[in-house]
PDB file of C-alpha atoms in Angstrom:
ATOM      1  CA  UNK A1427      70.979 232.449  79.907  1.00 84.00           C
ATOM      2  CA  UNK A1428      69.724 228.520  79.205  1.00 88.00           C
ATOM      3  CA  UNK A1429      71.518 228.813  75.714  1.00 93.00           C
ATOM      4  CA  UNK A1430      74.435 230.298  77.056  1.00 93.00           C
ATOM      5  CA  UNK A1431      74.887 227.727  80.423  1.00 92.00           C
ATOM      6  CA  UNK A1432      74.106 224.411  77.857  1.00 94.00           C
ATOM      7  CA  UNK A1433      76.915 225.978  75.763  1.00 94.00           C
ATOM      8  CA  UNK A1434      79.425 226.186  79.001  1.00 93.00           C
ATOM      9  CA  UNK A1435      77.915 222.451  80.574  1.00 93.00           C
ATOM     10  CA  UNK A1436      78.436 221.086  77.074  1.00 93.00           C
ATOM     11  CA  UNK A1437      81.930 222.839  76.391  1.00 94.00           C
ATOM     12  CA  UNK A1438      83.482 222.263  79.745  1.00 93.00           C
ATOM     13  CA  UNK A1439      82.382 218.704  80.223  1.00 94.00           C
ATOM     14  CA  UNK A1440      84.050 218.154  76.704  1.00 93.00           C
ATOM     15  CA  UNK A1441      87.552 220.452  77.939  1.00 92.00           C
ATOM     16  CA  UNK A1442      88.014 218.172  80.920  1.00 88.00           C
ATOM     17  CA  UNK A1443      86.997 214.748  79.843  1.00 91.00           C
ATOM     18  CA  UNK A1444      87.447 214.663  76.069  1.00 89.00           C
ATOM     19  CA  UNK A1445      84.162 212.931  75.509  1.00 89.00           C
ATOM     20  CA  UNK A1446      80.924 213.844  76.118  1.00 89.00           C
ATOM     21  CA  UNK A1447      78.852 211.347  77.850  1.00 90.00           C
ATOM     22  CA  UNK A1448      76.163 210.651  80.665  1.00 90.00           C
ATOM     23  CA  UNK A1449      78.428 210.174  83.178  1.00 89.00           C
ATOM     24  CA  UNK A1450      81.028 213.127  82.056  1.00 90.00           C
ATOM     25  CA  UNK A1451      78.183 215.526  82.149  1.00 90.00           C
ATOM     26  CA  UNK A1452      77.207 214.112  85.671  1.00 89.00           C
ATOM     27  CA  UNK A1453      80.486 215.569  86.788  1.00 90.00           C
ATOM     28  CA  UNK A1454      80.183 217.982  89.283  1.00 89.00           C
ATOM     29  CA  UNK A1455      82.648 221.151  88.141  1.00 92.00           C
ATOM     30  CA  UNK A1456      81.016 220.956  84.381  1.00 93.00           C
ATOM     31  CA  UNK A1457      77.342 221.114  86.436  1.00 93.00           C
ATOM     32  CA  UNK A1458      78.688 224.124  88.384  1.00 93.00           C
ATOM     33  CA  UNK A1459      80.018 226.014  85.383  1.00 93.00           C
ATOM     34  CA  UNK A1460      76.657 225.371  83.490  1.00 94.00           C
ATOM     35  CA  UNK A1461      74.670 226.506  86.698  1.00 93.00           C
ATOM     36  CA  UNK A1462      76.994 229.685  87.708  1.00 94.00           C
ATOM     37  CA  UNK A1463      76.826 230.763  83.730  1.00 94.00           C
ATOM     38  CA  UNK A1464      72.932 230.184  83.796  1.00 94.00           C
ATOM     39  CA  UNK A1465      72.755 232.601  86.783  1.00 92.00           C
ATOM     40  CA  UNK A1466      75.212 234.750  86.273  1.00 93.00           C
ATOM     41  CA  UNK A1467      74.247 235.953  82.623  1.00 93.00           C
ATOM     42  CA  UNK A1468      70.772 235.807  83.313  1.00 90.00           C
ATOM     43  CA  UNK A1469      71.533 238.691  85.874  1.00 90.00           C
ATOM     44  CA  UNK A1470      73.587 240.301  83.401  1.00 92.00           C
ATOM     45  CA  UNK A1471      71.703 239.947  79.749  1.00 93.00           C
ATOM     46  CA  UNK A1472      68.334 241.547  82.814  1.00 92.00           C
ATOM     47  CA  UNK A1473      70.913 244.499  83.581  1.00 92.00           C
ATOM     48  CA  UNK A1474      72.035 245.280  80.338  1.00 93.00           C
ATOM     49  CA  UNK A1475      68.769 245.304  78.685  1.00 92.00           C
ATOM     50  CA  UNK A1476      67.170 247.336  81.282  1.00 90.00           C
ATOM     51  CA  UNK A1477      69.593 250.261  81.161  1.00 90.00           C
ATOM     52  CA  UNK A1478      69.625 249.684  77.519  1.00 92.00           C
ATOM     53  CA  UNK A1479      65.504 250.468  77.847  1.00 89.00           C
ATOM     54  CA  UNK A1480      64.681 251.675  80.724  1.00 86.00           C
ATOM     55  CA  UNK A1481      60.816 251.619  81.709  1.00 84.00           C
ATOM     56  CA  UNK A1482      61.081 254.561  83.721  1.00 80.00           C
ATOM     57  CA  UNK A1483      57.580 253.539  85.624  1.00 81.00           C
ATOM     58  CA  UNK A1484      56.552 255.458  88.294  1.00 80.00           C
ATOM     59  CA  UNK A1485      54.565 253.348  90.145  1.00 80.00           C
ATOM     60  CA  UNK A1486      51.256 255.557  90.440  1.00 82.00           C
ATOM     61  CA  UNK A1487      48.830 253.235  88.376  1.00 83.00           C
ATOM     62  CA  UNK A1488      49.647 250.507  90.998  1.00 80.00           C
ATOM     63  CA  UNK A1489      47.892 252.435  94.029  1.00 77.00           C
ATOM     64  CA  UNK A1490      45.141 252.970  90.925  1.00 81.00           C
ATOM     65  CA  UNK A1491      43.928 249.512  90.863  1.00 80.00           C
ATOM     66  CA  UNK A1492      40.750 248.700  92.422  1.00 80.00           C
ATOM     67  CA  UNK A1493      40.755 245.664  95.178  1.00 74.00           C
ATOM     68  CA  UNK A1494      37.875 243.192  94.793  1.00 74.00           C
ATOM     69  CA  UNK A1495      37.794 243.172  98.620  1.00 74.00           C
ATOM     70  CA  UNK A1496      38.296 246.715 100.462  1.00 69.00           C
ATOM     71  CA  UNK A1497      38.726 244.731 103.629  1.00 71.00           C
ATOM     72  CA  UNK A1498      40.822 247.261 105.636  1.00 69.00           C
ATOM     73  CA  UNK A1499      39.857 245.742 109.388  1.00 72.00           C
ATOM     74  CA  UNK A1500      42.795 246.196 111.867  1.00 70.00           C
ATOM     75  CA  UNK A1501      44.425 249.378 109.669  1.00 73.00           C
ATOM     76  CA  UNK A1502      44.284 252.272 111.314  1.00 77.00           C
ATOM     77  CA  UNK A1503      44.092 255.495 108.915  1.00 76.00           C
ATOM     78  CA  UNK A1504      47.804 256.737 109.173  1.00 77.00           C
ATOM     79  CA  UNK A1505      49.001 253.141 107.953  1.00 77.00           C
ATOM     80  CA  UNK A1506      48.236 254.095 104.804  1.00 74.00           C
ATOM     81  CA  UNK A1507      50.233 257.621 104.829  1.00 79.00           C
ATOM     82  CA  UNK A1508      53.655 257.892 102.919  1.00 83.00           C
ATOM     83  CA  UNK A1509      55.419 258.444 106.295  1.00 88.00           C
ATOM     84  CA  UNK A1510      54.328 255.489 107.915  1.00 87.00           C
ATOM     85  CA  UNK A1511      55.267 253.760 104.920  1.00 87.00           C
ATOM     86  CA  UNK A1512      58.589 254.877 104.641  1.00 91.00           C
ATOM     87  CA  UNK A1513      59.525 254.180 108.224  1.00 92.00           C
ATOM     88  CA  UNK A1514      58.696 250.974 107.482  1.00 91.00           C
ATOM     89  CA  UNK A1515      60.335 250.475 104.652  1.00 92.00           C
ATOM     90  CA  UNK A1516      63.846 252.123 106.120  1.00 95.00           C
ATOM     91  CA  UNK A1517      62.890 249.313 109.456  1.00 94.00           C
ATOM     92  CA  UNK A1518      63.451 246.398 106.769  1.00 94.00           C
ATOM     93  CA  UNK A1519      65.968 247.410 104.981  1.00 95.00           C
ATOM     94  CA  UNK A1520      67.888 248.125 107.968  1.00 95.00           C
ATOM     95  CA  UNK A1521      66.952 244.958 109.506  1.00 93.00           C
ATOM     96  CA  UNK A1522      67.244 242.957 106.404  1.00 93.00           C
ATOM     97  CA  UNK A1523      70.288 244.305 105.187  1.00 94.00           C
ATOM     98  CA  UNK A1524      71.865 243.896 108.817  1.00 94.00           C
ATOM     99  CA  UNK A1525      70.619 239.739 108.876  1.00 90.00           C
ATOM    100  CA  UNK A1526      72.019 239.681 105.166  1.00 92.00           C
ATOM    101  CA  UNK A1527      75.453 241.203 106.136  1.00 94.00           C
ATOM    102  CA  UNK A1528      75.603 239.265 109.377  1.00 91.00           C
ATOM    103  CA  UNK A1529      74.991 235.849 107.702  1.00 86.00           C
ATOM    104  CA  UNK A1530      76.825 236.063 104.510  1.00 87.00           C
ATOM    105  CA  UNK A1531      79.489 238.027 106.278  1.00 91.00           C
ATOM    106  CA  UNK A1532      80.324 238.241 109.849  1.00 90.00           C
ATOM    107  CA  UNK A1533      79.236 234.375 110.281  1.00 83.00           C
ATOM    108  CA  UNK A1534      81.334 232.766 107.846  1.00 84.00           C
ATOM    109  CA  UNK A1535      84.471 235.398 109.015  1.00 88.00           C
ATOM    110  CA  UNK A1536      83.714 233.632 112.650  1.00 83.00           C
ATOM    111  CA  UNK A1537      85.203 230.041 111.187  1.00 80.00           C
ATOM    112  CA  UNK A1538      88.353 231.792 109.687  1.00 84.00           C
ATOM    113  CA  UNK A1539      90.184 231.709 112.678  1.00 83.00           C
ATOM    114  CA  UNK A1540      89.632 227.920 113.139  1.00 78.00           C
ATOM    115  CA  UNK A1541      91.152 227.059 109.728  1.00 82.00           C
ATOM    116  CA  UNK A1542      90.619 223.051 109.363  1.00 84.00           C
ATOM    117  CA  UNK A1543      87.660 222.355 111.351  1.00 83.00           C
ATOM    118  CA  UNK A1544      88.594 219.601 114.391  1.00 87.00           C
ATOM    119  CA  UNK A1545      85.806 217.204 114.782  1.00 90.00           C
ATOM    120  CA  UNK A1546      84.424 219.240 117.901  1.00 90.00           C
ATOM    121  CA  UNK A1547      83.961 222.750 116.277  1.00 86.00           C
ATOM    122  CA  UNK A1548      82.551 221.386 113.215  1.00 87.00           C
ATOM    123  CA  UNK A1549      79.879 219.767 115.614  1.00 91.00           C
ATOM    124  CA  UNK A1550      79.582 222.798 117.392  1.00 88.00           C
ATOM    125  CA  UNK A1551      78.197 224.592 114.366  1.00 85.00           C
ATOM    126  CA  UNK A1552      76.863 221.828 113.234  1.00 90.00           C
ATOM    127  CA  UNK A1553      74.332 221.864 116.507  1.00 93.00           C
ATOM    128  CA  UNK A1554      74.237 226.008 116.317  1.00 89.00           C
ATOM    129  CA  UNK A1555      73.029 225.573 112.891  1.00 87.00           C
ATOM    130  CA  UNK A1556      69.832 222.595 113.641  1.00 93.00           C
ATOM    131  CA  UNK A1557      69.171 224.773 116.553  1.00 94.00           C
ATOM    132  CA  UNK A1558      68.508 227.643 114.505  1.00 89.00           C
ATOM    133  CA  UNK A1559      66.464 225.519 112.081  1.00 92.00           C
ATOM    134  CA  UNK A1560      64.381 224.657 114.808  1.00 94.00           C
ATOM    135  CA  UNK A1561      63.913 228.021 116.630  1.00 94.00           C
ATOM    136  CA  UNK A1562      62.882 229.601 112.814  1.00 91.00           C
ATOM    137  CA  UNK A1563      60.763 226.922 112.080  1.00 93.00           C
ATOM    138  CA  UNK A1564      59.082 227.060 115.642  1.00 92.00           C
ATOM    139  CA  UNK A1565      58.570 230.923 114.744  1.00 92.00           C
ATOM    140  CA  UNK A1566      57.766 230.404 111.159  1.00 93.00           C
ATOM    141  CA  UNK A1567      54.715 228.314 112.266  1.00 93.00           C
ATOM    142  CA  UNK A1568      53.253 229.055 115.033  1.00 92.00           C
ATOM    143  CA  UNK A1569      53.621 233.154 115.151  1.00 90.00           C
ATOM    144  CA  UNK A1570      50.850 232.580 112.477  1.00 90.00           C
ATOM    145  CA  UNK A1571      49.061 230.226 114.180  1.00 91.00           C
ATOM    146  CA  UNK A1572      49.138 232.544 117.343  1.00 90.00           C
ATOM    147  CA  UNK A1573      48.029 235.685 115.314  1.00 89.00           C
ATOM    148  CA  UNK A1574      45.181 233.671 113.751  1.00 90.00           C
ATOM    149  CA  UNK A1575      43.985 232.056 116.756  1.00 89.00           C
ATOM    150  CA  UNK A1576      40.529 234.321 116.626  1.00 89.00           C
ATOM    151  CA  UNK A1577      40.258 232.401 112.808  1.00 89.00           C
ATOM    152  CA  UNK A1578      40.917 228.950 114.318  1.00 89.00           C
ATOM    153  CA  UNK A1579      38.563 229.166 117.186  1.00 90.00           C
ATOM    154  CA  UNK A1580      35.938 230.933 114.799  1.00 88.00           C
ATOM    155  CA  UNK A1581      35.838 227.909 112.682  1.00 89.00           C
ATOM    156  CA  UNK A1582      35.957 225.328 115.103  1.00 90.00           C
ATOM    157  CA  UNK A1583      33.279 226.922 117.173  1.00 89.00           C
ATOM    158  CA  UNK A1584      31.183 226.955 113.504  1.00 88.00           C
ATOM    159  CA  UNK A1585      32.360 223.156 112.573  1.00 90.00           C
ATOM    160  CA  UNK A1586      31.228 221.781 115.415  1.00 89.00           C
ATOM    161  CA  UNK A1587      27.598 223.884 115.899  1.00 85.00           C
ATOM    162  CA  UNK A1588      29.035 226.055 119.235  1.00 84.00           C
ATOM    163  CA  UNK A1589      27.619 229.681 118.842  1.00 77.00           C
ATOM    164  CA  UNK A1590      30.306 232.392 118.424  1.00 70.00           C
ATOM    165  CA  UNK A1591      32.164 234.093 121.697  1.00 67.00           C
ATOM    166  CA  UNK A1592      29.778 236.982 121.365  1.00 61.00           C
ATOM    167  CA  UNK A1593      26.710 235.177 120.473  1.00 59.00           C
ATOM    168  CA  UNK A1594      27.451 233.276 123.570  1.00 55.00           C
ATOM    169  CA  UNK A1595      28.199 236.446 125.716  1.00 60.00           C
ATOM    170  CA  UNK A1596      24.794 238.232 124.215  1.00 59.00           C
ATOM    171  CA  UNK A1597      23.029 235.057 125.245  1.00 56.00           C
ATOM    172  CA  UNK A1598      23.898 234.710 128.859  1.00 55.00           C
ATOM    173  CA  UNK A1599      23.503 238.383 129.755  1.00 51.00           C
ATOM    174  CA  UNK A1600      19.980 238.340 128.330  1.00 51.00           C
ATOM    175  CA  UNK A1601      18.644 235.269 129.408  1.00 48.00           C
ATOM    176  CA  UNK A1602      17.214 235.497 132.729  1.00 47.00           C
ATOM    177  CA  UNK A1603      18.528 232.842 135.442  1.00 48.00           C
ATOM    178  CA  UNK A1604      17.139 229.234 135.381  1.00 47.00           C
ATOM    179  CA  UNK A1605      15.337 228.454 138.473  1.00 48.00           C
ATOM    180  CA  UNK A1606      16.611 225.371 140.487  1.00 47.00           C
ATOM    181  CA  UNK A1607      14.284 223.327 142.697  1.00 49.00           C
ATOM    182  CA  UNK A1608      15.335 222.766 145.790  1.00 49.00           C
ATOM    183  CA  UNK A1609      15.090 219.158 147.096  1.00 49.00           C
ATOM    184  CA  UNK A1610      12.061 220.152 149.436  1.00 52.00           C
ATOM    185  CA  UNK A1611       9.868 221.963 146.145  1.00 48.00           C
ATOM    186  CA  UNK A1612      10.796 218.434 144.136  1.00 47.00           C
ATOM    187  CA  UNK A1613       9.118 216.428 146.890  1.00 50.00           C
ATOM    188  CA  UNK A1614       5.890 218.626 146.585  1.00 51.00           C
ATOM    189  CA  UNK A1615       6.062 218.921 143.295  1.00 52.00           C
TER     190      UNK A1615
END
């Protein structure tokens, strides 16, 4: 694929300039023929030598390897079954394939209608598209945060020397009540 997309950067930059220099190659249609040959045959040259020689693996020797940790806190016993497994496999394909179809698809079909953008609908998707950006990065961040709360409060309550939630708890219920003085027992006392 490299060999091939040099070739095409090389050939094309020499086609439509007649010289081959810094500043020819710089151009951008001889940088997108070099870049859409680089992916394109790399995808090919993949598919033709895996029908070619197929590997035919079955996937059983993966669910053979040992883990180093068998940490399986929070899965419950039927997460683990084929059925589960496949439901939630057919969940992201449908999902995926649906966000895939709707973004490569149905949004750009949306514009058609539009032709030439005026200055107002290109702003218009110009502030649907930040405020998307901002919603997923909202989500991509803090949904993690949120689920991993427990973590973060774990380790700040170690960092700075509090006792755990439940050492706390166990403390409390078993020690028995501080006495107070009153004001009258401090003036005898």
């Amino acid at each position: 694929g490299l060999v091939l997309a040099m070739i095409t950067w090389v050939a094309v930059t020499a086609a439509q300039f007649d010289e081959v220099t810094v500043e020819t190659l710089g151009a951008l249609e001889p940088n997108l023929a070099g870049n859409l040959v680089a992916i394109l045959s790399s995808g090919l040259i993949h598919v033709l030598f895996s029908l070619a020689k197929p590997q035919n693996y079955d996937f059983k020797s993966m669910g053979e390897i040992k883990m180093l940790e068998d940490d399986q806190r929070g899965l419950a016993e039927e997460d683990y079954g084929d059925k589960f497994l496949d439901e939630a496999k057919a969940w992201v394909q449908k999902w995926g394939w649906g966000f895939t179809i709707t973004m490569v698809v149905i949004w750009p079909v949306l514009s058609l209608p539009a032709g030439v953008f005026t200055k107002d609908y290109w702003s218009m998707w110009v502030f649907i598209s930040i405020v998307w950006a901002f919603l997923s990065t909202f989500v991509i961040i803090w949904l993690p945060v949120w689920e991993s709360r427990d973590t973060f409060i774990g380790i700040c309550r170690a960092v700075t020397g509090w006792p755990k939630e439940a050492e706390a708890a166990k403390s409390g219920a078993d020690a028995a009540p501080a006495a107070v003085a009153t004001p009258q027992e401090e003036s005898t006392i």
